[in-house]
Short mmCIF file of C-alpha atoms in Angstrom, two decimals:
data_model
loop_
_atom_site.label_atom_id
_atom_site.label_comp_id
_atom_site.label_asym_id
_atom_site.label_seq_id
_atom_site.Cartn_x
_atom_site.Cartn_y
_atom_site.Cartn_z
CA MET A 1 -26.04 5.52 -11.29
CA SER A 2 -23.33 6.44 -8.74
CA PRO A 3 -21.22 9.61 -9.16
CA LYS A 4 -17.99 9.14 -11.12
CA PRO A 5 -15.06 8.30 -8.78
CA TYR A 6 -12.64 10.29 -10.93
CA GLU A 7 -12.07 13.68 -12.50
CA LEU A 8 -10.26 14.90 -15.62
CA ILE A 9 -7.65 17.64 -15.23
CA PRO A 10 -7.59 19.60 -18.52
CA PHE A 11 -4.40 19.99 -20.52
CA PRO A 12 -2.87 23.50 -20.42
CA THR A 13 -3.80 25.71 -23.34
CA GLN A 14 -0.18 26.60 -24.12
CA PRO A 15 2.11 23.96 -25.68
CA PRO A 16 4.92 22.65 -23.40
CA LYS A 17 8.28 24.38 -23.43
CA LEU A 18 10.84 21.84 -24.66
CA GLU A 19 14.44 22.10 -23.48
CA ARG A 20 17.67 20.11 -23.47
CA PRO A 21 18.03 18.06 -20.24
CA ALA A 22 20.90 18.57 -17.81
CA GLY A 23 22.59 15.25 -18.66
CA HIS A 24 24.39 12.63 -16.56
CA ALA A 25 28.03 13.25 -17.49
CA GLN A 26 28.75 15.46 -14.47
CA PHE A 27 27.22 16.86 -11.30
CA HIS A 28 26.51 20.48 -12.07
CA PRO A 29 27.52 22.67 -9.10
CA ASP A 30 24.52 24.96 -9.56
CA ARG A 31 22.01 22.08 -9.36
CA LEU A 32 20.74 19.81 -6.58
CA HIS A 33 21.76 16.21 -5.89
CA GLY A 34 20.90 13.79 -3.07
CA THR A 35 18.47 11.23 -1.69
CA LEU A 36 14.96 11.56 -0.28
CA PHE A 37 14.16 9.08 2.53
CA LEU A 38 10.42 8.40 2.61
CA THR A 39 7.90 6.59 4.78
CA LEU A 40 4.72 5.46 3.03
CA THR A 41 1.76 4.67 5.27
CA VAL A 42 -1.19 2.80 3.80
CA GLN A 43 -4.45 4.74 4.21
CA THR A 44 -6.66 2.33 2.26
CA ALA A 45 -5.69 -1.24 1.31
CA VAL A 46 -3.12 -1.54 -1.49
CA HIS A 47 -2.95 -4.33 -4.06
CA ILE A 48 -0.35 -4.35 -6.86
CA SER A 49 -0.76 -7.67 -8.59
CA THR A 50 2.05 -9.95 -9.74
CA GLY A 51 -0.41 -11.77 -12.00
CA HIS A 52 0.27 -15.03 -10.15
CA LEU A 53 -2.01 -17.14 -8.00
CA ALA A 54 -0.94 -18.82 -4.76
CA LEU A 55 -2.42 -20.65 -1.80
CA GLY A 56 -3.38 -18.25 0.94
CA SER A 57 -1.55 -20.42 3.45
CA ASP A 58 1.66 -20.10 1.41
CA VAL A 59 1.69 -16.29 1.68
CA GLY A 60 0.46 -16.10 5.27
CA VAL A 61 -3.14 -15.09 4.55
CA LYS A 62 -5.62 -17.17 6.50
CA GLY A 63 -9.17 -17.93 5.38
CA ILE A 64 -8.58 -17.53 1.61
CA PRO A 65 -7.75 -20.76 -0.26
CA VAL A 66 -6.33 -19.16 -3.43
CA LEU A 67 -5.54 -15.51 -4.18
CA LYS A 68 -3.69 -13.13 -6.46
CA THR A 69 -0.36 -12.22 -4.91
CA MET A 70 1.72 -9.08 -4.42
CA THR A 71 5.50 -8.93 -4.75
CA THR A 72 7.41 -9.79 -1.58
CA THR A 73 11.03 -9.89 -0.45
CA PRO A 74 12.71 -13.27 0.22
CA ASN A 75 11.86 -12.92 3.92
CA GLY A 76 8.15 -12.37 3.21
CA ARG A 77 7.82 -8.60 3.45
CA LEU A 78 5.47 -6.87 1.03
CA LYS A 79 7.08 -4.76 -1.66
CA ILE A 80 5.79 -1.89 -3.81
CA GLN A 81 7.88 -1.82 -6.96
CA GLY A 82 9.79 1.38 -7.62
CA SER A 83 8.32 1.40 -11.13
CA SER A 84 4.79 1.57 -9.71
CA LEU A 85 5.71 4.52 -7.50
CA LYS A 86 7.48 6.26 -10.37
CA GLY A 87 4.45 5.90 -12.65
CA ALA A 88 2.04 7.33 -10.07
CA ILE A 89 4.34 10.22 -9.15
CA ARG A 90 5.16 11.04 -12.76
CA ALA A 91 1.47 11.25 -13.69
CA MET A 92 0.95 13.84 -10.95
CA TYR A 93 4.08 15.75 -11.96
CA GLU A 94 2.87 15.85 -15.58
CA ALA A 95 -0.53 17.16 -14.53
CA ILE A 96 0.78 20.18 -12.59
CA THR A 97 3.50 21.15 -15.08
CA ASN A 98 3.14 21.92 -18.76
CA SER A 99 4.23 18.46 -19.92
CA THR A 100 3.44 15.87 -22.55
CA LEU A 101 2.05 12.41 -21.85
CA ALA A 102 4.62 9.72 -21.04
CA VAL A 103 2.90 7.04 -23.15
CA MET A 104 -0.16 6.65 -25.33
CA THR A 105 -1.77 3.91 -27.37
CA SER A 106 -1.90 4.12 -31.16
CA ARG A 107 -5.68 3.61 -31.00
CA TYR A 108 -6.22 7.11 -29.58
CA ARG A 109 -3.28 8.86 -31.24
CA ASN A 110 -5.47 11.03 -33.45
CA ARG A 111 -7.64 12.07 -30.49
CA ILE A 112 -4.76 13.30 -28.32
CA PRO A 113 -3.60 16.89 -28.99
CA PRO A 114 -0.34 16.71 -31.00
CA GLU A 115 1.54 18.86 -28.48
CA ARG A 116 0.76 16.22 -25.78
CA HIS A 117 2.29 13.30 -27.68
CA PRO A 118 5.26 11.72 -25.82
CA CYS A 119 8.67 13.34 -26.33
CA ARG A 120 10.75 11.56 -28.97
CA ASN A 121 13.76 13.88 -29.26
CA LYS A 122 16.05 13.54 -26.23
CA GLU A 123 17.45 17.02 -26.91
CA GLN A 124 14.00 18.62 -26.69
CA LEU A 125 12.10 17.43 -23.63
CA CYS A 126 9.11 18.65 -21.63
CA PRO A 127 9.44 19.33 -17.85
CA ALA A 128 8.32 15.83 -16.75
CA SER A 129 10.44 14.03 -19.36
CA ARG A 130 13.58 15.93 -18.31
CA VAL A 131 13.13 14.67 -14.74
CA PHE A 132 11.58 11.19 -15.18
CA GLY A 133 12.89 10.16 -18.60
CA ALA A 134 11.74 9.67 -22.18
CA LEU A 135 12.70 7.65 -25.22
CA ASN A 136 16.52 7.21 -25.09
CA TRP A 137 16.74 9.44 -21.98
CA GLN A 138 17.13 7.91 -18.50
CA GLY A 139 15.94 10.83 -16.42
CA LEU A 140 17.34 12.42 -13.26
CA VAL A 141 15.49 10.50 -10.52
CA GLU A 142 15.80 6.85 -9.47
CA PHE A 143 13.18 5.05 -7.41
CA ARG A 144 13.95 2.22 -4.97
CA ASP A 145 11.38 -0.45 -4.19
CA ALA A 146 9.33 0.35 -1.07
CA ILE A 147 9.69 -2.43 1.52
CA ALA A 148 7.25 -3.05 4.38
CA THR A 149 8.82 -2.56 7.79
CA SER A 150 7.27 -5.77 9.14
CA ALA A 151 6.33 -9.18 7.77
CA GLY A 152 2.77 -10.21 7.05
CA SER A 153 -0.10 -9.09 4.85
CA GLY A 154 -3.85 -9.22 4.67
CA GLY A 155 -6.41 -10.54 2.27
CA GLY A 156 -9.33 -8.94 0.53
CA SER A 157 -11.70 -9.38 -2.37
CA LEU A 158 -11.36 -6.87 -5.19
CA PRO A 159 -14.80 -6.05 -6.67
CA PRO A 160 -15.22 -6.79 -10.39
CA LEU A 161 -14.24 -3.77 -12.47
CA TYR A 162 -14.68 -3.11 -16.18
CA ARG A 163 -11.88 -1.81 -18.35
CA PRO A 164 -11.93 1.91 -19.20
CA ARG A 165 -14.28 2.62 -22.11
CA PRO A 166 -13.48 6.16 -23.25
CA ASP A 167 -15.30 5.68 -26.56
CA GLN A 168 -18.56 5.29 -24.61
CA CYS A 169 -18.08 8.36 -22.41
CA LYS A 170 -18.40 11.79 -24.07
CA ALA A 171 -16.96 13.47 -20.98
CA TYR A 172 -13.48 12.33 -22.03
CA PHE A 173 -13.50 14.40 -25.24
CA GLN A 174 -13.97 18.00 -26.31
CA LYS A 175 -17.22 18.67 -28.14
CA GLU A 176 -15.70 20.94 -30.79
CA ASN A 177 -12.91 18.66 -32.06
CA GLY A 178 -13.32 15.28 -30.37
CA ARG A 179 -9.90 15.41 -28.73
CA VAL A 180 -9.07 14.18 -25.23
CA ILE A 181 -9.72 16.79 -22.53
CA GLY A 182 -6.98 15.91 -20.07
CA ARG A 183 -5.53 13.50 -17.54
CA LYS A 184 -7.69 11.23 -15.37
CA PHE A 185 -7.24 10.87 -11.59
CA TYR A 186 -9.30 8.87 -9.09
CA TYR A 187 -10.50 10.48 -5.87
CA THR A 188 -9.16 9.50 -2.48
CA HIS A 189 -11.71 7.54 -0.44
CA ARG A 190 -12.47 6.97 3.21
CA ASN A 191 -12.24 3.20 2.88
CA ALA A 192 -11.61 0.48 0.31
CA LEU A 193 -14.61 -1.42 -0.96
CA GLN A 194 -14.41 -5.23 -0.78
CA ASP A 195 -16.77 -7.75 -2.39
CA SER A 196 -16.51 -11.20 -0.82
CA SER A 197 -19.29 -12.75 -2.93
CA ARG A 198 -18.23 -11.86 -6.51
CA GLY A 199 -14.81 -10.29 -6.10
CA THR A 200 -11.29 -11.53 -6.87
CA PRO A 201 -9.39 -12.75 -3.77
CA THR A 202 -6.20 -10.72 -3.43
CA GLN A 203 -3.23 -10.32 -1.13
CA GLN A 204 -3.26 -6.74 0.18
CA ALA A 205 -1.23 -4.34 2.26
CA ILE A 206 -3.81 -3.49 4.90
CA GLN A 207 -4.45 -0.07 6.42
CA ASN A 208 -1.55 1.38 8.47
CA THR A 209 1.05 -0.90 6.89
CA VAL A 210 4.30 1.09 6.72
CA PHE A 211 6.78 1.02 3.83
CA LYS A 212 10.22 2.60 3.55
CA THR A 213 11.80 3.77 0.29
CA GLN A 214 14.28 6.21 -1.22
CA ILE A 215 14.38 8.47 -4.28
CA HIS A 216 17.80 9.48 -5.61
CA PHE A 217 18.01 12.74 -7.55
CA LYS A 218 20.75 14.59 -9.39
CA ASN A 219 21.12 17.74 -11.48
CA LEU A 220 17.67 19.03 -10.55
CA THR A 221 16.90 22.72 -10.42
CA PRO A 222 15.26 24.02 -7.22
CA ALA A 223 11.98 24.35 -9.16
CA GLU A 224 12.14 20.72 -10.33
CA LEU A 225 12.88 19.43 -6.83
CA GLY A 226 10.20 21.71 -5.38
CA THR A 227 7.66 20.29 -7.81
CA LEU A 228 8.65 16.73 -6.88
CA LEU A 229 8.25 17.56 -3.17
CA THR A 230 4.84 19.12 -3.89
CA VAL A 231 3.72 15.93 -5.65
CA LEU A 232 4.88 13.98 -2.60
CA GLY A 233 2.44 16.02 -0.50
CA GLN A 234 5.04 18.17 1.30
CA ASP A 235 3.38 21.50 0.50
CA PRO A 236 1.13 22.19 3.52
CA LYS A 237 -1.14 24.33 1.34
CA HIS A 238 -1.70 21.44 -1.09
CA SER A 239 -1.48 18.15 0.83
CA MET A 240 -2.00 15.08 -1.35
CA LEU A 241 -2.03 11.29 -1.09
CA LEU A 242 -0.51 8.95 -3.66
CA LYS A 243 -2.79 6.47 -5.46
CA VAL A 244 -1.13 3.25 -6.63
CA GLY A 245 -2.06 -0.24 -7.76
CA GLY A 246 -5.39 -1.84 -8.65
CA GLY A 247 -8.86 -1.01 -7.41
CA LYS A 248 -8.43 2.77 -7.38
CA PRO A 249 -12.07 3.35 -8.49
CA VAL A 250 -13.36 1.54 -5.38
CA GLY A 251 -11.02 3.19 -2.90
CA LEU A 252 -7.89 1.04 -2.85
CA GLY A 253 -4.34 2.32 -3.14
CA SER A 254 -4.02 5.48 -1.02
CA LEU A 255 -0.62 6.17 0.55
CA GLN A 256 0.44 8.99 2.90
CA VAL A 257 4.03 10.14 2.28
CA THR A 258 6.27 11.35 5.11
CA LEU A 259 9.66 12.86 4.26
CA ASP A 260 12.03 11.60 6.98
CA LYS A 261 15.26 13.23 5.84
CA ILE A 262 17.30 14.32 2.84
CA GLU A 263 20.93 13.34 2.37
CA ARG A 264 23.03 15.58 0.16
CA PRO A 265 26.72 15.02 -0.66
CA GLY A 266 28.72 17.48 1.45
CA ASN A 267 31.54 17.80 -1.07
CA LEU A 268 31.16 16.32 -4.55
CA LYS A 269 34.91 16.28 -5.24
CA ASP A 270 35.62 14.34 -2.02
CA ARG A 271 32.68 12.03 -2.71
CA TYR A 272 34.19 10.71 -5.94
CA SER A 273 37.93 11.06 -5.31
CA ARG A 274 38.22 8.90 -2.13
CA TYR A 275 37.74 5.22 -1.41
CA ASP A 276 35.93 6.12 1.81
CA PRO A 277 33.18 8.58 0.90
CA PRO A 278 32.73 11.47 3.35
CA GLU A 279 29.61 11.70 5.44
CA ALA A 280 26.67 13.20 3.64
CA ASP A 281 25.04 16.40 4.76
CA THR A 282 21.82 15.18 6.35
CA LEU A 283 18.85 17.48 6.62
CA GLU A 284 16.35 16.67 9.37
CA GLY A 285 13.92 18.51 11.62
CA LYS A 286 13.82 22.30 11.19
CA ARG A 287 16.68 22.32 8.63
CA LEU A 288 14.74 19.84 6.54
CA GLN A 289 11.52 21.85 6.73
CA ALA A 290 13.32 25.07 5.82
CA PHE A 291 14.99 23.41 2.83
CA VAL A 292 11.72 21.86 1.63
CA GLN A 293 9.85 25.16 1.84
CA GLU A 294 12.67 26.92 -0.02
CA GLN A 295 12.44 24.46 -2.93
CA ILE A 296 8.63 24.58 -2.99
CA GLY A 297 8.88 28.36 -3.11
CA ALA A 298 11.22 28.08 -6.09
CA ALA A 299 8.58 26.03 -7.92
CA GLN A 300 6.10 28.93 -7.93
CA GLY A 301 5.71 29.95 -11.55
CA TYR A 302 6.92 26.52 -12.67
CA ILE A 303 3.84 24.71 -11.33
CA LEU A 304 0.52 25.48 -12.99
CA PRO A 305 -1.60 26.87 -10.09
CA GLU A 306 -5.04 25.87 -11.40
CA GLN A 307 -3.92 22.31 -12.19
CA LEU A 308 -2.31 22.03 -8.75
CA LYS A 309 -5.47 23.27 -7.05
CA ARG A 310 -7.62 20.71 -8.87
CA LEU A 311 -5.21 17.81 -8.31
CA ALA A 312 -4.92 18.61 -4.59
CA ALA A 313 -8.71 18.62 -4.32
CA ILE A 314 -8.95 15.17 -5.97
CA LEU A 315 -6.17 13.61 -3.86
CA SER A 316 -6.89 15.43 -0.61
CA PRO A 317 -6.13 13.45 2.59
CA THR A 318 -8.95 15.23 4.43
CA ALA A 319 -11.82 15.61 1.90
CA LEU A 320 -12.33 11.86 1.58
CA ARG A 321 -15.27 10.32 -0.30
CA GLU A 322 -17.21 7.10 -0.14
CA PRO A 323 -16.36 4.59 -2.90
CA PRO A 324 -19.17 3.83 -5.40
CA THR A 325 -21.10 0.68 -4.54
CA GLY A 326 -22.83 0.26 -7.87
CA VAL A 327 -22.50 1.17 -11.52
CA TYR A 328 -20.85 4.52 -12.16
#
């Protein structure tokens, strides 16, 4: 049997600290607002399925008669939905802060520690829920869809994968009480496994495809923004790749994030009291790096160091593994 392509990051021992979120009614002068401009470069093929089938010739993929498609723009450029990015980034943010789960199924409710159940009171939220949202709470970050910078896509064959079967794997649960140990993350791999004989034909964003996207943020504390930047792999001591889409167990879905610039409103009063908004304060180059390091520094004590160390080891862009070729 092949080694497991994933690892569980244990929940913190202390319950999360629940607080009232900053709110949307005003821009607080002592908090941070702006837009992150990101470049996402595909390291291993990405497939985020629409659930629809199409002729390969209709989506520009030669040699495959019928395949499962990805979302595209009207002019044929591949698109990674903002919701997919938000889900992947939130999971990482939850793992390195003392947060609850975002969602859970009723089937495993009794096996998840009560303090990790999703937040239900919008006045009492965990760190991740204050930033990304919870029931009846929109959150403080907004994700744009990531659009490929050029037209065209590739094709591949996703190997057959079984659904997760936690009931059949004791490693998911604590021996003493049978409760879930923690959050599950798949390793980053050197390449994406394809299976042309038994696999499912899929439209894929091939290696080195480049996407552009933006994340808008408002009313974040320096620690919250620093944690978000850490999750995006901007801490040189803890570089990480994102993992999105299907086929993560067999190596698909790795993205390298590059922070191109940050735009911050120069004067909030001018921004919302004029028809012609003033130019934003744009941070690039050395100013950008200094700002990023300042926010990451502010997140020390907010981020759980052991959880960050383990997550960075799983999602490392340099310690890449080979995907399992058999049963694992």
